[in-house]
Structures are given as C-alpha cells and as structure tokens.
Short mmCIF file of C-alpha atoms in Angstrom, two decimals:
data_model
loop_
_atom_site.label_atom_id
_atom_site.label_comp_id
_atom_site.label_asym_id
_atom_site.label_seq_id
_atom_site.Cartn_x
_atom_site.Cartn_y
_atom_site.Cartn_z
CA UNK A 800 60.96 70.40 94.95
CA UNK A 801 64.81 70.78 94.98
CA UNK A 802 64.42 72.80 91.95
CA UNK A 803 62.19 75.51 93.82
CA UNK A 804 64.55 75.30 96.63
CA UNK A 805 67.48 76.36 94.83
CA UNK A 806 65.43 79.07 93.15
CA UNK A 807 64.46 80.40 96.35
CA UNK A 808 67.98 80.14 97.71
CA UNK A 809 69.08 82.12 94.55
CA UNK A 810 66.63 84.69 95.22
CA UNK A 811 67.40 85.19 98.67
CA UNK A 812 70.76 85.81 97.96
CA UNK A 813 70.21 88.24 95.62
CA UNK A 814 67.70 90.23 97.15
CA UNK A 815 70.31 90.40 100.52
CA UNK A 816 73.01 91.99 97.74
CA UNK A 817 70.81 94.38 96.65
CA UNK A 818 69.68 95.42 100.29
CA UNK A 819 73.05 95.82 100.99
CA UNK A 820 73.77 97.94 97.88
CA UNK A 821 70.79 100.28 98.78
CA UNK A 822 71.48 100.59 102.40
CA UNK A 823 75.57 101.64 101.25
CA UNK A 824 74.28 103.99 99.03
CA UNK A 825 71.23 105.39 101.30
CA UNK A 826 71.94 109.25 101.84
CA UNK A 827 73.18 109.57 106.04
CA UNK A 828 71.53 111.77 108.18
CA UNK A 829 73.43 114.32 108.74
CA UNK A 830 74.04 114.79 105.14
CA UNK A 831 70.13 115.42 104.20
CA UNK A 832 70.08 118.13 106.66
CA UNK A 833 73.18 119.91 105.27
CA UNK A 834 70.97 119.35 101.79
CA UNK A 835 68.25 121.07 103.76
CA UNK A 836 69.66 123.99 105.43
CA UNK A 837 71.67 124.58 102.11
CA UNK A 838 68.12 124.73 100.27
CA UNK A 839 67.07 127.03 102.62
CA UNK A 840 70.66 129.14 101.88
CA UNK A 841 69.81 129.26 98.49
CA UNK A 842 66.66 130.66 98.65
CA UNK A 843 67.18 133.22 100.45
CA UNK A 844 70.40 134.21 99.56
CA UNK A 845 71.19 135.86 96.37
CA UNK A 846 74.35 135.61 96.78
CA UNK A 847 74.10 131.90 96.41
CA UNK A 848 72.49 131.67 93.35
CA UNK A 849 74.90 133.11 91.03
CA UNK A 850 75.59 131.12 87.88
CA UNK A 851 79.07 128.89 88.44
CA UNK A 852 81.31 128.73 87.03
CA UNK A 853 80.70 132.72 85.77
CA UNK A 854 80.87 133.39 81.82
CA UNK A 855 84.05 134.36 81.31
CA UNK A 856 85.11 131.44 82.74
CA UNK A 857 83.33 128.90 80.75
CA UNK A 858 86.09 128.45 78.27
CA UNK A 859 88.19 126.98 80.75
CA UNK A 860 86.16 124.27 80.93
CA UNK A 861 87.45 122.38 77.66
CA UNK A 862 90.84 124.41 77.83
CA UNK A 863 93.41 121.20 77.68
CA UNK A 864 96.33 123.61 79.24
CA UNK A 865 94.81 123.43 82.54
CA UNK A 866 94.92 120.42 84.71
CA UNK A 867 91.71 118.52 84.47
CA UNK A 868 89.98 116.80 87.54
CA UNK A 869 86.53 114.73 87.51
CA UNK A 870 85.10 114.62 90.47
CA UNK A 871 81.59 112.53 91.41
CA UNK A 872 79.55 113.19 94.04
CA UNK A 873 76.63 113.80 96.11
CA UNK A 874 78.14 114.53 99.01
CA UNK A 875 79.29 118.44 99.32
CA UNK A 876 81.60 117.50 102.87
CA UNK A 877 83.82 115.18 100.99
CA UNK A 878 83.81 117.06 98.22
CA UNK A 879 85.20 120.04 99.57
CA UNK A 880 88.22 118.04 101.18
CA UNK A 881 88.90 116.82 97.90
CA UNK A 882 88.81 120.32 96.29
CA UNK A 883 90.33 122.16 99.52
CA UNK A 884 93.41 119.88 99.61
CA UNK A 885 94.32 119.99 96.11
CA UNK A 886 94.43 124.06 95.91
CA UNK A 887 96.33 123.57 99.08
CA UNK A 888 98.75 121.54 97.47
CA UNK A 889 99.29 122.72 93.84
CA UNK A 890 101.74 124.94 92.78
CA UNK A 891 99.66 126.59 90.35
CA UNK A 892 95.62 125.62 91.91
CA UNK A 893 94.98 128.85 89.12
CA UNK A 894 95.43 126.27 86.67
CA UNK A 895 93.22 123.32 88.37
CA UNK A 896 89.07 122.71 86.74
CA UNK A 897 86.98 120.34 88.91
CA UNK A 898 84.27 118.78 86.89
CA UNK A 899 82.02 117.70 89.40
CA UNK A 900 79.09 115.28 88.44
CA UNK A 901 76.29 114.72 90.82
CA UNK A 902 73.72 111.93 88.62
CA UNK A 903 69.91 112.12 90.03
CA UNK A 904 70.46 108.62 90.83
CA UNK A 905 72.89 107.75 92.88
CA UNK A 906 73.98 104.23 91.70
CA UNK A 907 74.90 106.21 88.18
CA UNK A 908 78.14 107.70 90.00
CA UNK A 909 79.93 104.44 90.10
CA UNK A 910 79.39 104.21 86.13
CA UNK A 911 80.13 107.33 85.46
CA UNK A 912 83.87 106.91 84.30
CA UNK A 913 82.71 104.64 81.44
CA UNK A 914 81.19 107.35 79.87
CA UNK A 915 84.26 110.31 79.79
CA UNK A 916 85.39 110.19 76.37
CA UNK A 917 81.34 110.84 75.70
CA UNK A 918 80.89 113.57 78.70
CA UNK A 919 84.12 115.54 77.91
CA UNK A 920 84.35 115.10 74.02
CA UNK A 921 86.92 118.07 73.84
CA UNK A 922 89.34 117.11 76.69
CA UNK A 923 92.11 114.93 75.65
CA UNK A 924 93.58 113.77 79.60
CA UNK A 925 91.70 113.80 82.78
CA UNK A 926 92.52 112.58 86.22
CA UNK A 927 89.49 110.89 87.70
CA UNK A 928 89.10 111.13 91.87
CA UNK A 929 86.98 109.06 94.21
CA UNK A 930 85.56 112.10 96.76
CA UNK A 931 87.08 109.54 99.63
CA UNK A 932 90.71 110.70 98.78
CA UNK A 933 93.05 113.87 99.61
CA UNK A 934 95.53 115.34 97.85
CA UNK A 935 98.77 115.60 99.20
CA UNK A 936 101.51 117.17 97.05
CA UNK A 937 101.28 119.26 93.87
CA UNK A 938 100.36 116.73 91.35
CA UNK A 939 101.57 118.64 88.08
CA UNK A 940 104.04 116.02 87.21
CA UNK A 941 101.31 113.05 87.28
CA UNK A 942 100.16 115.15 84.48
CA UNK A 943 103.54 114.12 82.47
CA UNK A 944 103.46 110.32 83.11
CA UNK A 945 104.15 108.71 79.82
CA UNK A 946 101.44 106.09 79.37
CA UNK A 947 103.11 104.59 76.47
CA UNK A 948 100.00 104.76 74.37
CA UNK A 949 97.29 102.98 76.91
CA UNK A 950 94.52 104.92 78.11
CA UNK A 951 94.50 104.50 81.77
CA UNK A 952 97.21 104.68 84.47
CA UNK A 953 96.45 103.18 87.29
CA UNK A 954 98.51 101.53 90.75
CA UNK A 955 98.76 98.39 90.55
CA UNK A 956 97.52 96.71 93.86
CA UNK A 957 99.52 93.63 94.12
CA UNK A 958 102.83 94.61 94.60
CA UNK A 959 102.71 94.45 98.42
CA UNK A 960 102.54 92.17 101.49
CA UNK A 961 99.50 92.87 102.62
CA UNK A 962 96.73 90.64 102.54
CA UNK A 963 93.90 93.69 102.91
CA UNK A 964 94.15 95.72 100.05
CA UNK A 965 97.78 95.68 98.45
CA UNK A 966 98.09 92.44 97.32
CA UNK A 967 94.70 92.08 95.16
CA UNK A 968 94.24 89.92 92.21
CA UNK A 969 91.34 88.79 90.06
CA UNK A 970 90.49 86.04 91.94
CA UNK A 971 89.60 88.89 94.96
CA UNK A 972 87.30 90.09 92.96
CA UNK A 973 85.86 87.64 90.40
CA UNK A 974 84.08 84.13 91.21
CA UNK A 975 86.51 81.52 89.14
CA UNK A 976 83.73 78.80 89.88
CA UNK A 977 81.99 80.04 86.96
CA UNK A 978 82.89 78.55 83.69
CA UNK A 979 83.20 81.87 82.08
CA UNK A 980 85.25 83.85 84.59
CA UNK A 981 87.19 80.43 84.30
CA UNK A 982 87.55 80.49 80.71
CA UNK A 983 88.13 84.05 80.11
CA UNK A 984 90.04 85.50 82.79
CA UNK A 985 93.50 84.71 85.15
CA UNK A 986 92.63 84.49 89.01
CA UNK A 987 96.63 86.34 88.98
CA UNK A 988 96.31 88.91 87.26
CA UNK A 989 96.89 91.94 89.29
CA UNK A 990 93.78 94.14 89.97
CA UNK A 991 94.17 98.52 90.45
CA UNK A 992 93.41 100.85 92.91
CA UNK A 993 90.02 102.67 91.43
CA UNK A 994 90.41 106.01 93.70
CA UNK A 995 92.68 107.67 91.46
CA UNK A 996 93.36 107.24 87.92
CA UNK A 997 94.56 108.77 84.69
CA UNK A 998 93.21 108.79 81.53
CA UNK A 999 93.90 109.71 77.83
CA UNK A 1000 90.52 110.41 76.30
CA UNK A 1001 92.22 110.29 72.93
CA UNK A 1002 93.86 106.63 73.15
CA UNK A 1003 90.20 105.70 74.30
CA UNK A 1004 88.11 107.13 71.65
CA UNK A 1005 89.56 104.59 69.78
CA UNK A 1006 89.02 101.31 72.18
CA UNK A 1007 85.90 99.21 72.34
CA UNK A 1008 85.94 99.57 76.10
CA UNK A 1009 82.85 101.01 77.07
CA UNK A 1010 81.26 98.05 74.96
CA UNK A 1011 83.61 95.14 76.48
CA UNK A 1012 82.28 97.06 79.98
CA UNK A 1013 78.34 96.81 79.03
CA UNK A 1014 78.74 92.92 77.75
CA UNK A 1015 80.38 92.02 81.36
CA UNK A 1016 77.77 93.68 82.85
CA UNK A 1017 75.01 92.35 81.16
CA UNK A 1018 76.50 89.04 81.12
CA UNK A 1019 77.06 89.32 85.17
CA UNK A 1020 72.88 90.60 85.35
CA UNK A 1021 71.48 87.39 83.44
CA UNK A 1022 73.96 85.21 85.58
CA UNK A 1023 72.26 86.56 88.84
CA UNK A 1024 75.18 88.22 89.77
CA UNK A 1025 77.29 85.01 89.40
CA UNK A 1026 80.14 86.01 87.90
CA UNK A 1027 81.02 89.05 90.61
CA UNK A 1028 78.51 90.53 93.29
CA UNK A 1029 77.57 94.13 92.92
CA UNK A 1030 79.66 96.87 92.31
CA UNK A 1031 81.67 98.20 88.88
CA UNK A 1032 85.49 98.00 89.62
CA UNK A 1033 85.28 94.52 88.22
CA UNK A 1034 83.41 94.90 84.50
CA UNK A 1035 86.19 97.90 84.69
CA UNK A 1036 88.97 95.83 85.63
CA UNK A 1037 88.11 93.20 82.61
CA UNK A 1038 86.84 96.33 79.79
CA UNK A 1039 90.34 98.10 80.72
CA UNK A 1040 92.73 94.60 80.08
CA UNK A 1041 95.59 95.55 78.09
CA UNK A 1042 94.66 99.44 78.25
CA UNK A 1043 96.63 100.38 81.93
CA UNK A 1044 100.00 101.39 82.33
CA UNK A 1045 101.07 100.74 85.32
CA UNK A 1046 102.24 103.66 87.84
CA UNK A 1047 104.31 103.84 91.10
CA UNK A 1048 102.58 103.43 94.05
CA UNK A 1049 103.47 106.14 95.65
CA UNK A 1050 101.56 108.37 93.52
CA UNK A 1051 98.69 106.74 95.57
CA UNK A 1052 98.14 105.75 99.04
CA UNK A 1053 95.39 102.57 99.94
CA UNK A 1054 94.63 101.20 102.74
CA UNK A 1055 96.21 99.23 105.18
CA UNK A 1056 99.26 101.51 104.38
CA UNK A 1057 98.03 104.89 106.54
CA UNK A 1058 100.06 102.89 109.18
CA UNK A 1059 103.02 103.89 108.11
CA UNK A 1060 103.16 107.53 108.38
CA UNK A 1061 106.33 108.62 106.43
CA UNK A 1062 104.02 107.30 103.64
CA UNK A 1063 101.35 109.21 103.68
CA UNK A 1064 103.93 112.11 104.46
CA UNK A 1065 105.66 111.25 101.06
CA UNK A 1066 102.46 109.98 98.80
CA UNK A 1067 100.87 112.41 96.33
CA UNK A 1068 97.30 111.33 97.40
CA UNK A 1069 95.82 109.46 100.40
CA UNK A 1070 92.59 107.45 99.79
CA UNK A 1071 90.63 106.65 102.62
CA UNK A 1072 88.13 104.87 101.29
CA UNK A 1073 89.24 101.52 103.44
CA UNK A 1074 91.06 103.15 106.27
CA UNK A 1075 88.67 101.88 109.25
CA UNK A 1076 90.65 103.62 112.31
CA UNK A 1077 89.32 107.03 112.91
CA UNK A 1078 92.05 108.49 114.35
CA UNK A 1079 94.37 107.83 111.15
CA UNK A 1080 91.71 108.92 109.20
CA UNK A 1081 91.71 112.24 110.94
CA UNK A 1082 95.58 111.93 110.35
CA UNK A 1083 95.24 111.81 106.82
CA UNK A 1084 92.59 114.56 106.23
CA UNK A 1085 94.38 117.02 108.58
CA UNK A 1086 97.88 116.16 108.03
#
C-alpha cells in the first residue's frame, strides 16, 4: 500500500513538471496572430517570398571573417530586438551573420547548442544568444577573448552578492540528495549565465561533450527527474566542466543587476530573461 502511494506521489509530481514545462513553452496569443497575419503577408505578397539570404550572399554564411551569431527562436518580436540592437551597436553590423534556428518542436531550441559543432561544421567560433537579451555596445572585441584553449566562455554567476541570480552554484541547480549528484558533483562550484556565450567549435570537435550531455540526461529521465527538474542548463553545466573560461561580467548583464543603471549603461549585453519589473525592462530594450 505504501509502495503504491509513493508511486503515485512520484507520478504526480512529475506530471505537474511537465504541465509546467508545456504551459512555459505554449505559443502566447498574441504571438499566433502575428504568425497568422504574417501567413497571410506571405501569400500575397511577392515581395515576401524572396529566397533569404539571396545567392550571392550564401557564402557568407560559413565565411569565418565575419562575426558569427546563433540565434534560436520562434518568436519573430524578440528576435528582431536581438537583431535590431546589435546592427545598432556594431561598428561594422556589414560584417555581422545571424543564424537563426526555429526547430518544429519547440522543446528542441533549448538543446540546440549541443549540437553546433554538428550544425555549423565549417565555422570555427560562434557567439550563441538567448532571443531574451539586447545588445548594447559593439561586441567586436568579445570576438578576441583568449579562451586559453577551452571551448566555451561564459560569466561566471557567483561572483556577486546577490542571492537571485549572481551568486548561483550547483547546489541551485542540482538535487545533492541524490547519491549520484552527491558523488559526482560539488554543491560550490560556480554555475554560468546561459544567455550569452562563446564558443570555439574547433576546441570542441575534439571533446566528448555532447556525449557527457546525453548520459546526464538520460541518467536524469530514468531517475524521474531526480537528479534536476526540467530544463538543459544543468546536463550543460556538468557536459561543459573543465571546458569554460571564465569572462568578466560585464560583458553580460543578469538579473537582479538592471537596478543599477550605470550598468546596463556600461555592459555589452543586457539579458532580460529574469528581469520581472516592466518598467526596467522597457529601460533596457529602449535604452
């Protein structure tokens, strides 16, 4: 009987994760009839329907001189804040390619880093963007960071006061009840901010991190989601141990931090992905 019970209990919990997972990645409202009346554009506009990018541009898609930006997405507003800011910003936006990746199902976007080595086998450095940041100063230099041979460079987000989003660790993100989490992993290890990072597709061509990522996952799946709930910065943070090089913070903006404003004045991108006051959201996208 208490055996049942438990099971139940188990169940229950799970199902109530994934409800919440489908209802945070349900399509809004307002953003199916944008889909709609953009249909209807395309249709009946010619204009529309040209091929993008045009031929003659095509080579600049694996050209490594030009500044390299994935961007994933189904949403065309945010999208276009993220593209909009960072021609607004660049010195050179003639020398900026968006890649952006739009899965048929949705829950694929938050995997779809794991996979750039495989999607962009001629590109040797990308910069990977959430579409919930803007770009705030030409980010050519960011392009120079040494990474001292790792493949990722990341912000570090423990380095602050904070106890919102700044001063993460493992043990925000992992459950260290669990005799594996336990025996594999340090509750103080510093975790990184996921809305902006560099990589060097070369360095990782030659990791096993995309199969470190998949054994996590797996592992978390036929644990019930024991190990972490849903959601894929943690298999990342574990399949990309020893791989970051750290970067200053003020390369990117979380958080709790769009309170101070000579910040977001001085960072080279704002992410706004946790920012829950509307009016220093509006700051951010419009500043």
């Amino acid at each position: 009987m208490m055996e049942r019970s438990e099971r139940e209990i188990r169940e229950s919990k799970l199902q109530e994760l994934m409800n919440k997972h489908f209802a945070a990645s349900s399509v809004p409202k307002g953003i199916h009839c944008l889909s709609l009346r953009l249909t209807d554009e395309y249709s009946s506009n010619a204009h529309a329907r040209r091929q993008l990018p045009s031929p003659e541009l095509l080579p600049l898609l694996s050209d490594n001189s030009y500044y390299h930006f994935i961007l994933p997405t189904d949403n065309i507003l945010v999208a276009s804040v993220v593209v909009t800011s960072a021609i607004q910003s660049y010195l050179t936006p003639e020398r900026i390619v968006f890649h952006a990746r739009s899965p048929k199902y949705i829950s694929l976007l938050n995997h779809l880093r794991i996979y750039l080595p495989e999607l962009f086998p001629n590109l040797d450095k990308v910069v990977f963007l959430d579409d919930d940041v803007v770009i705030q100063r030409d980010l050519s230099p960011f392009w120079e960071i040494d990474l001292n041979g790792k493949v990722n460079g990341a912000v570090e987000t423990c380095k602050c006061e904070d106890s919102w989003v700044m001063s993460k660790r493992f043990r925000n993100y992992f459950n260290f009840s669990h005799p594996l989490v336990a025996k594999h992993l340090d509750p103080n290890e510093c975790a990184r901010a996921y809305g902006m990072n560099i990589f060097d597709l070369h360095a990782w061509r030659k990791t096993n991190i995309r199969e470190t990522y998949h054994e996590w996952f797996k592992e978390n799946l036929r644990s019930n989601l024991t190990l972490w709930k849903l959601g894929t910065l943690p298999p990342a943070l574990i399949a990309f141990r020893g791989h970051v090089q750290p970067i200053e913070p003020s390369w990117h903006m979380l958080g709790e931090e769009y309170d101070r404003l000579i910040e977001i004045i001085n960072s080279q991108v704002v992410d706004c992905s946790m920012t829950e006051d509307a009016d220093a959201r509006r700051i951010m996208i419009h500043d």
